[in-house]
Amino acid sequence: MRILTVNVNTTSSMTESIAEAARAVAEPGVEVVGLTPTFGAPSCEGNMESYLAAVGVMDAVLAYDEPFDAVIQAGFGEHGREGLQELLEQPVVDITEAAAAMATFVGRSYSVVTTLDRTVPLIEDRLRLAGLMERCASVRASNTSVLDLETDERAAVQSIVDEAQRAAREDRAEVIVLGCGGMAALEREVREQCGVPVVDGVAAAVTVAQSLVRLGLTTSKSRTYARPLPKNLKGFPFGR
Amino acid sequence: MRILTVNVNTTSSMTESIAEAARAVAEPGVEVVGLTPTFGAPSCEGNMESYLAAVGVMDAVLAYDEPFDAVIQAGFGEHGREGLQELLEQPVVDITEAAAAMATFVGRSYSVVTTLDRTVPLIEDRLRLAGLMERCASVRASNTSVLDLETDERAAVQSIVDEAQRAAREDRAEVIVLGCGGMAALEREVREQCGVPVVDGVAAAVTVAQSLVRLGLTTSKSRTYARPLPKNLKGFPFGR
Amino acid sequence: MRILTVNVNTTSSMTESIAEAARAVAEPGVEVVGLTPTFGAPSCEGNMESYLAAVGVMDAVLAYDEPFDAVIQAGFGEHGREGLQELLEQPVVDITEAAAAMATFVGRSYSVVTTLDRTVPLIEDRLRLAGLMERCASVRASNTSVLDLETDERAAVQSIVDEAQRAAREDRAEVIVLGCGGMAALEREVREQCGVPVVDGVAAAVTVAQSLVRLGLTTSKSRTYARPLPKNLKGFPFGR
Amino acid sequence: MRILTVNVNTTSSMTESIAEAARAVAEPGVEVVGLTPTFGAPSCEGNMESYLAAVGVMDAVLAYDEPFDAVIQAGFGEHGREGLQELLEQPVVDITEAAAAMATFVGRSYSVVTTLDRTVPLIEDRLRLAGLMERCASVRASNTSVLDLETDERAAVQSIVDEAQRAAREDRAEVIVLGCGGMAALEREVREQCGVPVVDGVAAAVTVAQSLVRLGLTTSKSRTYARPLPKNLKGFPFGR
Amino acid sequence: MRILTVNVNTTSSMTESIAEAARAVAEPGVEVVGLTPTFGAPSCEGNMESYLAAVGVMDAVLAYDEPFDAVIQAGFGEHGREGLQELLEQPVVDITEAAAAMATFVGRSYSVVTTLDRTVPLIEDRLRLAGLMERCASVRASNTSVLDLETDERAAVQSIVDEAQRAAREDRAEVIVLGCGGMAALEREVREQCGVPVVDGVAAAVTVAQSLVRLGLTTSKSRTYARPLPKNLKGFPFGR
Amino acid sequence: MRILTVNVNTTSSMTESIAEAARAVAEPGVEVVGLTPTFGAPSCEGNMESYLAAVGVMDAVLAYDEPFDAVIQAGFGEHGREGLQELLEQPVVDITEAAAAMATFVGRSYSVVTTLDRTVPLIEDRLRLAGLMERCASVRASNTSVLDLETDERAAVQSIVDEAQRAAREDRAEVIVLGCGGMAALEREVREQCGVPVVDGVAAAVTVAQSLVRLGLTTSKSRTYARPLPKNLKGFPFGR
């Protein structure tokens, strides 16, 4: 089984971290391939960048010319999953949705802890459209940027732990979802300090993708995700 | 990894069918153990029987004295999952919820096709409490009983296929969920005749349970599913 | 008119308190009979115990062999009402639902004040399924146990009054619902200290049961609460 | 105990029918007094007339100078209940809300069958604001006017029965609510022909009003229904 | 184009302020006519007064015997818009709804800041019925009366600014709606101190009314707002 | 005042039709400028094409180097409005949202009639995120393509009229919204044949944009639509 994990930004070191996190949880025999868009922003922290990501991710997958079994869109709260689903028969798994879905199996309510406050609405909208808001206690921001997580790790981690503790105490969250593609390494620390289960989106998405493949499920082509009609597109995909 | 699949009724032949369906999708190295309650009804088709099942299932799991990694409650739309979650650290997966959650990854909306009309409200309530109703297009009954599925198979299958086709056409369901623990064998036929993905609850629950174990997730003990306080229970568990 | 008030736990002194509270509000000529389950927990404070109660209550009612006109399930936020409704033609009234319904006639929003934090989700779920959450401002826990109410009365009462005042001030509750079968005696004190109407569940349920009998209403048998099909149940009812 | 049943229109013969229906279900010792507004329309079938009724009803109650214990606003889906609640300490019961609340105790879902199609939105809005829409399966109109019920009784009754049967069969209503103040006499016929419980609003409101008085509940004055500040009103109340 | 701006209270100085605010934003060539009801309260701060306003406003419009193109009901959170819509072909615009609708075009969520706490529920109900609550972050009261705004202006303005700032900071409102017909003059100050767009209801309603006229839209007469049937009304309209 | 109307597809003849429809309703002195993306599909009928449009529209607006006062995104149910809002201070109006908002002022509920069935989910999602679904009776497809509207006009028009009539009759829609950027010319015919008001998205958006400019409202920069942080974007905007 081969699973593509597509980064939503153009930073290839993040693609590599994501693929590592994916491999850590993949079943034996599953190959994880990381893809990096050639179009878009070095990190996604808002709607404009997220729309670029939607297009960049579709392009990266279309440019991949080997067979594969499932695709993971590895951005938290990003636009674009529905576009990929139109283009492919294989299952497409968004890490936001995978994390939230897994969280609800081990607690009555969950909170997402993300980086910047401005990305909270994007995450809420994605959860709402996916029908996963009802058991969401809150989406909280630690006000660390994606970049901070790489550079100023200690302070960034602490602010995330603090916010997770507030979610558990004030919002009654029984599970914490790490709301950023690059937070996988924090799972253990947050769990130990908060005393509740912690879900990382990339890891959750890998197990969901594996599940869908194992169940023989493919994307329904009956209506919303039917293949696009053949048309003369201008400028897309990029490489042609 | 050992997964318990607990039947909700007292009919051991159904327990065996369920375990078979589970084994068909389990990863290599996963042992599936079927448990049958010694308390309850030979089939669950209403609230009274479902409440008996809730207690019978808890008793069956408490009576099992070997180690295990996850529990699947293999009844569609039945009461009881929350009770088990209080008693255990291991993940507990309800097949209704697992099927609905998996369905939403491959289509925008899903319909459940179940047996008797009187079980529809139970399924709707379970999905509502689980926060999974928003993408549910409908819950439809084929008016075949659980028993019909075993005896009068041809007619029963046809009525289920008919109802699934109505769900796809009239309710705009993009995925069909088989709404009964004993419908696993129909998955292929319904899929071929309806042209949309079909999800069986037991199979979905096995992959979800595997995912949770692989992710190292256990039931949150912070509030709703905290261990019961030690008390003098009367008459429970049954065997002691 | 004879009304059965069924305790959800096995403590007969509580059954007696409940029956007393019921008699205090019953119309002249109404006989109140208290029933105690022989199966279950000495107090219900979580899902496992609540599922035992669901079965214990059904058993206690089935074991009662005199005629009666209505049944009150006297546990706050407990499972089981729907099972009783299948078994009976007579109206079945859950005290949680009765209290909430009455509260909405005298204020725009109500809050429930209950004992332990872990029972809050049970109450919320019951109100949600009953369609009564929309005007619920909050469900708050005073962190006193059911037992505290009997032993350490002064401190327990104060913590309940404190929480009710917070509900009125912070959550804008215009009515307080006492969220425990054994809080009837507190009604006056909470009302005087909070300045808003206070509803006790048992008392509310008695007047609702009387109303339904007087209106000639019986449980609808058309679908959800149709009589169970005759089947060979194992181990239930207990006494036979 | 004295209960005022206030008609919403200016037709005193309807006031009398309403009071009769109320007396039929009142406890021994309860006096029912019918009031007719001197302002408004001879029947209420739309928003303009309903707003006139809101004012006419408040005026009629203010003009009544004997003591009373509760007020019933006997119009189905009409504006005005909240205004009365500001003016009074005594409980105010709207027949729409009383009927819907009672219906939910004997079935999982209910449908309202009313007269004209144009009154459906008014009923829906009232139920929505009262938090009672969640278990409402549908509001259906039989396209008979309030007047038809008095003159062309046979055809009017049949069209109401037909609509009730459709609600039970197509909308899965388990209880029927008669959606007009003047339908009390149809209760038996609709019940017998539909096979489900039938609730009349006036009768339901009487038992709810009795319940509230018996429970010692009065309208919360903490916020929404606080007494109006003293002001110089122009033209109201009418008689002064 | 002639637009009627109808005050909801009987204070003609407020009618004049409202008309001034309307004229400030009207297109060239639009005539704004202010109407004052002869029935009702000098200010509307609760349900009783609001129901009087509903009738007073309908009467004032019926008494106006010149042609006009649209009507603005210039009370925030008041009853009555639906009644006017039945009586007229011309568009009727409620300032609450106009302000909320405009606010959603420039921010993801808005908060309303109004005067008295007791008017908050009225505003919430109006927004709920209009389908505009979903993006409403909060409705907050500054606890200044309508009168304070005229007399003790400095302190009143400050308390409104304070509440608006809390809405922006604590409730995440991205836009502030001024929740009172007489707050138009505060728009600039609140905006400058809060750093978010501020919407005044009267101004918003004028532009919405102009839009509807320009689009050639008239009130739909197909069902809810169909003309009232001809009937013998008692006491209404007042002048006849 | 200058308003940009940005087409979502790359077909410049449609851009011209849209601009014409906009000019027909614009106030005197308003200049309407039509923009055509250089990136994307010749028509937008699905998620993939819609994500391309989101990027193409942002690019087209960024490439426009004259001053302007507001932007209209002239695609029905398309992605992208939030991205534009981040980039601009000026108001951004989506035609889907403008049409729905205007429709609710002249009727209690509206239905959208669009072209292809596969675009229905996109429209529903956009309305849901905008908080405008509550008064939406239905979104219906006539199964004509955007192209059919240009070529086979008679049959296309008839199928749209038919669907609008079904919406009015079966879904109780009191207003019809034309769910496609290129349907403006049908407004009169649909209105005359259905007997309810009809709203065209482009026209509605023009009046909303004019309103926002006249009210001095600009896009809130406090959170969701804050300006993107400066970053090294790859490949965007296209022309540089």
Coordinates of N, CA, C and O in Angstrom, one line a residue, chain A residues 71-185:
Chain A
V71 N -4.5 9.4 -0.5 CA -3.9 10.6 -0.4 C -4.2 11.3 1.0 O -5.4 11.3 1.3
I72 N -3.2 11.8 1.6 CA -3.5 12.6 2.9 C -3.2 14.1 2.6 O -2.0 14.4 2.1
Q73 N -4.1 14.9 2.8 CA -3.8 16.4 2.7 C -3.4 16.8 4.1 O -4.2 17.0 5.0
A74 N -2.1 17.2 4.2 CA -1.5 17.3 5.5 C -1.5 18.8 6.0 O -0.4 19.3 6.4
G75 N -2.6 19.5 5.9 CA -2.7 20.8 6.4 C -3.9 20.9 7.3 O -4.9 20.4 7.0
F76 N -3.7 21.6 8.4 CA -4.8 21.7 9.4 C -5.7 22.8 9.1 O -5.3 24.0 9.2
G77 N -7.0 22.5 8.8 CA -8.0 23.6 8.6 C -7.8 24.2 7.2 O -8.3 25.3 7.0
E78 N -7.3 23.5 6.2 CA -7.0 24.1 4.9 C -8.1 23.8 3.9 O -8.8 22.8 4.0
H79 N -8.3 24.7 2.9 CA -9.2 24.4 1.8 C -8.6 23.3 0.9 O -7.4 23.1 0.9
G80 N -9.5 22.7 0.1 CA -9.0 21.9 -1.0 C -9.3 20.4 -1.0 O -9.3 19.9 -2.1
R81 N -9.7 19.8 0.1 CA -9.9 18.4 0.1 C -11.0 18.0 -1.0 O -10.8 17.0 -1.7
E82 N -12.0 18.8 -1.2 CA -13.1 18.4 -2.1 C -12.6 18.4 -3.6 O -13.1 17.6 -4.4
G83 N -11.7 19.3 -3.9 CA -11.1 19.3 -5.2 C -10.4 18.0 -5.5 O -10.6 17.4 -6.6
L84 N -9.5 17.6 -4.6 CA -8.8 16.4 -4.8 C -9.7 15.2 -5.0 O -9.5 14.3 -5.8
Q85 N -10.8 15.2 -4.2 CA -11.7 14.1 -4.3 C -12.4 14.0 -5.6 O -12.7 12.9 -6.1
E86 N -12.6 15.1 -6.3 CA -13.1 15.0 -7.7 C -12.2 14.4 -8.6 O -12.5 13.6 -9.5
L87 N -10.9 14.7 -8.4 CA -9.9 14.2 -9.4 C -9.5 12.8 -9.2 O -8.9 12.2 -10.1
L88 N -9.8 12.2 -8.0 CA -9.3 10.8 -7.7 C -10.4 9.8 -7.4 O -11.5 10.2 -6.9
E89 N -10.1 8.6 -7.7 CA -10.9 7.5 -7.2 C -10.4 7.1 -5.7 O -11.2 6.7 -4.9
Q90 N -9.2 7.2 -5.5 CA -8.6 6.8 -4.2 C -9.1 7.7 -3.1 O -9.4 8.9 -3.3
P91 N -9.2 7.1 -1.9 CA -9.6 7.9 -0.7 C -8.7 9.1 -0.5 O -7.5 9.0 -0.7
V92 N -9.3 10.2 -0.1 CA -8.6 11.4 0.2 C -8.9 11.8 1.7 O -10.1 11.9 2.0
V93 N -7.9 11.9 2.5 CA -8.1 12.1 3.9 C -7.5 13.5 4.4 O -6.3 13.7 4.2
D94 N -8.3 14.3 4.9 CA -7.9 15.6 5.4 C -7.5 15.4 6.9 O -8.2 14.8 7.7
I95 N -6.3 15.9 7.3 CA -5.9 15.6 8.7 C -6.8 16.3 9.7 O -6.9 15.7 10.8
T96 N -7.4 17.4 9.5 CA -8.3 18.0 10.4 C -9.4 17.0 10.7 O -9.8 16.8 11.9
E97 N -10.0 16.5 9.7 CA -11.2 15.7 9.8 C -10.8 14.3 10.4 O -11.6 13.8 11.3
A98 N -9.7 13.8 10.0 CA -9.3 12.5 10.6 C -9.0 12.6 12.1 O -9.4 11.8 12.9
A99 N -8.3 13.7 12.5 CA -8.0 13.9 13.9 C -9.3 14.0 14.7 O -9.5 13.4 15.8
A100 N -10.2 14.8 14.2 CA -11.5 15.1 15.0 C -12.3 13.8 15.1 O -12.8 13.4 16.1
A101 N -12.4 13.0 13.9 CA -13.1 11.8 13.9 C -12.5 10.8 14.9 O -13.3 10.1 15.7
M102 N -11.2 10.7 15.0 CA -10.6 9.7 15.9 C -10.8 10.2 17.4 O -11.1 9.4 18.3
A103 N -10.7 11.5 17.6 CA -10.9 12.0 18.9 C -12.2 11.6 19.5 O -12.3 11.3 20.7
T104 N -13.3 11.7 18.7 CA -14.6 11.4 19.3 C -14.8 10.0 19.7 O -15.7 9.7 20.4
F105 N -13.9 9.1 19.3 CA -14.0 7.7 19.8 C -13.5 7.5 21.2 O -13.7 6.5 21.8
V106 N -12.7 8.4 21.7 CA -12.1 8.2 23.0 C -12.5 9.3 24.0 O -12.0 9.3 25.1
G107 N -13.4 10.2 23.6 CA -13.9 11.1 24.6 C -15.1 11.8 24.1 O -15.4 11.7 22.9
R108 N -15.9 12.3 25.0 CA -17.2 12.9 24.6 C -17.0 14.2 23.8 O -17.9 14.6 23.0
S109 N -16.0 14.9 24.1 CA -15.8 16.2 23.4 C -14.3 16.4 23.3 O -13.5 15.9 24.0
Y110 N -13.9 17.2 22.3 CA -12.5 17.4 22.0 C -12.3 18.9 21.8 O -13.2 19.6 21.4
S111 N -11.1 19.4 22.1 CA -10.7 20.7 21.7 C -9.5 20.7 20.7 O -8.6 19.8 20.9
V112 N -9.4 21.6 19.8 CA -8.3 21.8 18.9 C -7.4 22.9 19.5 O -7.9 23.9 19.9
V113 N -6.1 22.6 19.6 CA -5.2 23.7 19.9 C -4.3 24.0 18.7 O -3.6 23.1 18.3
T114 N -4.4 25.2 18.2 CA -3.7 25.5 17.0 C -2.6 26.6 17.3 O -2.4 27.0 18.4
T115 N -2.1 27.1 16.2 CA -1.0 28.2 16.3 C -1.6 29.6 16.4 O -1.9 30.1 17.5
L116 N -1.9 30.2 15.3 CA -2.4 31.6 15.3 C -3.9 31.7 15.4 O -4.6 30.9 14.9
D117 N -4.3 32.7 16.1 CA -5.7 33.0 16.3 C -6.4 33.1 14.9 O -7.6 32.7 14.8
R118 N -5.8 33.7 13.9 CA -6.5 33.9 12.6 C -6.8 32.6 11.9 O -7.5 32.6 10.9
T119 N -6.2 31.5 12.3 CA -6.5 30.2 11.6 C -7.6 29.5 12.3 O -8.2 28.5 11.8
V120 N -8.1 30.0 13.5 CA -9.2 29.4 14.2 C -10.4 29.3 13.3 O -11.1 28.3 13.2
P121 N -10.8 30.4 12.7 CA -12.0 30.4 11.9 C -11.9 29.4 10.7 O -12.9 28.7 10.4
L122 N -10.8 29.2 10.1 CA -10.6 28.2 9.1 C -10.9 26.8 9.6 O -11.5 26.0 8.9
I123 N -10.3 26.6 10.7 CA -10.5 25.2 11.3 C -12.0 25.0 11.7 O -12.6 23.9 11.4
E124 N -12.6 26.0 12.3 CA -14.0 25.8 12.6 C -14.9 25.6 11.4 O -15.8 24.8 11.4
D125 N -14.6 26.3 10.3 CA -15.3 26.1 9.1 C -15.2 24.7 8.5 O -16.1 24.1 8.0
R126 N -13.9 24.3 8.5 CA -13.7 22.9 8.0 C -14.4 21.9 8.8 O -15.1 21.0 8.3
L127 N -14.4 22.0 10.1 CA -15.1 21.1 11.0 C -16.6 21.2 10.8 O -17.3 20.2 10.8
R128 N -17.1 22.4 10.6 CA -18.5 22.5 10.4 C -19.0 21.9 9.1 O -19.9 21.1 9.1
L129 N -18.3 22.1 8.0 CA -18.6 21.5 6.7 C -18.5 20.0 6.8 O -19.3 19.2 6.2
A130 N -17.6 19.5 7.6 CA -17.4 18.0 7.7 C -18.4 17.4 8.7 O -18.4 16.2 8.9
G131 N -19.2 18.2 9.3 CA -20.2 17.7 10.3 C -19.6 17.3 11.6 O -20.1 16.4 12.3
L132 N -18.4 17.9 11.9 CA -17.7 17.4 13.1 C -17.7 18.4 14.2 O -16.9 18.3 15.2
M133 N -18.5 19.5 14.1 CA -18.4 20.6 15.1 C -19.2 20.2 16.4 O -18.9 20.8 17.5
E134 N -20.1 19.3 16.3 CA -21.1 19.1 17.4 C -20.3 18.7 18.7 O -20.7 19.0 19.8
R135 N -19.3 17.9 18.6 CA -18.6 17.4 19.8 C -17.3 18.2 20.0 O -16.5 17.8 20.8
C136 N -17.1 19.3 19.2 CA -16.0 20.1 19.4 C -16.2 21.1 20.5 O -17.1 22.0 20.5
A137 N -15.4 21.1 21.6 CA -15.6 22.0 22.7 C -15.1 23.4 22.4 O -15.7 24.4 22.9
S138 N -14.0 23.4 21.7 CA -13.4 24.7 21.4 C -12.3 24.5 20.4 O -11.7 23.5 20.3
V139 N -11.9 25.6 19.7 CA -10.7 25.7 18.9 C -9.9 26.8 19.5 O -10.4 28.0 19.5
R140 N -8.8 26.5 20.1 CA -8.0 27.6 20.7 C -6.6 27.8 20.1 O -6.1 26.9 19.5
A141 N -6.2 29.0 20.1 CA -4.9 29.4 19.5 C -3.8 29.7 20.6 O -4.2 30.3 21.6
S142 N -2.6 29.2 20.4 CA -1.6 29.4 21.4 C -0.8 30.7 21.0 O 0.1 31.1 21.7
N143 N -1.1 31.2 19.8 CA -0.3 32.4 19.4 C 1.1 32.2 19.2 O 2.0 33.0 19.5
T144 N 1.4 31.0 18.7 CA 2.8 30.7 18.2 C 2.6 30.5 16.7 O 1.6 30.0 16.3
S145 N 3.6 30.9 15.9 CA 3.4 30.6 14.5 C 4.0 29.3 14.2 O 4.6 28.6 15.0
V146 N 3.7 28.8 13.0 CA 4.2 27.5 12.5 C 5.8 27.6 12.6 O 6.4 26.6 13.0
L147 N 6.3 28.7 12.3 CA 7.8 28.8 12.3 C 8.3 28.7 13.8 O 9.3 28.1 14.0
D148 N 7.6 29.4 14.7 CA 8.1 29.3 16.1 C 8.3 27.9 16.6 O 9.2 27.6 17.3
L149 N 7.4 27.0 16.1 CA 7.5 25.6 16.5 C 8.8 25.0 16.1 O 9.3 24.0 16.7
E150 N 9.4 25.5 15.0 CA 10.7 25.0 14.6 C 11.9 25.7 15.3 O 12.9 25.1 15.6
T151 N 11.7 27.0 15.6 CA 12.9 27.7 16.1 C 12.9 27.8 17.6 O 13.8 27.3 18.3
D152 N 11.8 28.4 18.2 CA 11.8 28.7 19.6 C 11.0 27.6 20.4 O 10.0 27.8 21.0
E153 N 11.5 26.3 20.2 CA 10.6 25.2 20.6 C 10.1 25.2 22.0 O 8.9 25.0 22.2
R154 N 11.0 25.5 23.0 CA 10.5 25.4 24.4 C 9.4 26.3 24.7 O 8.4 25.8 25.3
A155 N 9.5 27.6 24.4 CA 8.4 28.5 24.7 C 7.1 28.2 23.9 O 6.0 28.2 24.4
A156 N 7.3 27.7 22.7 CA 6.2 27.4 21.8 C 5.4 26.2 22.4 O 4.2 26.2 22.5
V157 N 6.2 25.2 22.8 CA 5.6 24.0 23.4 C 4.8 24.4 24.7 O 3.7 24.0 24.9
Q158 N 5.4 25.2 25.5 CA 4.7 25.6 26.8 C 3.4 26.3 26.5 O 2.4 26.0 27.2
S159 N 3.4 27.2 25.5 CA 2.2 27.9 25.3 C 1.1 27.0 24.7 O -0.1 27.2 25.0
I160 N 1.5 26.0 24.0 CA 0.5 25.0 23.5 C 0.0 24.2 24.7 O -1.2 23.9 24.8
V161 N 0.9 23.7 25.5 CA 0.5 22.9 26.7 C -0.5 23.8 27.6 O -1.5 23.3 28.0
D162 N -0.2 25.0 27.8 CA -1.0 25.9 28.6 C -2.4 26.0 28.0 O -3.4 25.9 28.7
E163 N -2.5 26.1 26.7 CA -3.8 26.3 26.1 C -4.6 25.0 26.1 O -5.8 25.0 26.3
A164 N -3.9 23.9 26.0 CA -4.5 22.6 26.1 C -5.1 22.3 27.5 O -6.2 21.8 27.7
Q165 N -4.3 22.8 28.5 CA -4.8 22.6 29.9 C -6.1 23.5 30.1 O -7.0 23.1 30.7
R166 N -6.1 24.7 29.5 CA -7.3 25.5 29.6 C -8.5 24.9 28.9 O -9.6 24.9 29.4
A167 N -8.2 24.3 27.8 CA -9.3 23.6 27.1 C -9.9 22.5 27.9 O -11.1 22.3 28.0
A168 N -9.0 21.7 28.6 CA -9.5 20.6 29.4 C -10.2 21.1 30.6 O -11.3 20.5 31.0
R169 N -9.8 22.2 31.2 CA -10.3 22.6 32.5 C -11.6 23.5 32.2 O -12.6 23.3 32.8
E170 N -11.5 24.5 31.3 CA -12.5 25.5 31.1 C -13.6 25.1 30.1 O -14.8 25.4 30.3
D171 N -13.1 24.4 29.1 CA -14.1 24.0 28.0 C -14.5 22.6 28.1 O -15.3 22.1 27.3
R172 N -14.0 21.9 29.1 CA -14.4 20.5 29.4 C -14.0 19.5 28.3 O -14.7 18.5 28.1
A173 N -13.0 19.9 27.6 CA -12.5 19.0 26.5 C -12.0 17.7 27.2 O -11.2 17.7 28.1
E174 N -12.4 16.6 26.6 CA -11.9 15.3 27.2 C -10.8 14.7 26.3 O -10.2 13.7 26.7
V175 N -10.5 15.3 25.2 CA -9.4 14.9 24.3 C -8.9 16.2 23.7 O -9.6 17.2 23.4
I176 N -7.6 16.2 23.4 CA -7.0 17.4 22.7 C -6.5 16.9 21.3 O -5.9 15.9 21.2
V177 N -6.9 17.8 20.3 CA -6.4 17.6 19.0 C -5.3 18.6 18.7 O -5.6 19.8 18.9
L178 N -4.2 18.2 18.2 CA -3.1 19.1 17.9 C -3.4 19.7 16.5 O -3.4 19.0 15.5
G179 N -3.6 21.0 16.5 CA -4.2 21.7 15.3 C -3.2 22.2 14.3 O -3.3 23.4 13.9
C180 N -2.2 21.5 14.0 CA -1.2 22.0 13.0 C -0.4 20.7 12.5 O -0.1 19.8 13.3
G181 N -0.1 20.7 11.2 CA 0.6 19.6 10.6 C 1.9 19.3 11.3 O 2.4 18.2 11.2
G182 N 2.5 20.3 11.9 CA 3.9 20.2 12.4 C 4.0 20.0 13.9 O 5.0 20.3 14.5
M183 N 2.9 19.5 14.6 CA 3.0 19.4 16.0 C 3.1 18.0 16.5 O 3.1 17.7 17.7
A184 N 3.3 17.1 15.6 CA 3.3 15.7 16.0 C 4.3 15.4 17.2 O 3.9 14.6 18.1
A185 N 5.4 16.0 17.2 CA 6.4 15.7 18.3 C 5.9 16.1 19.7 O 6.5 15.7 20.7

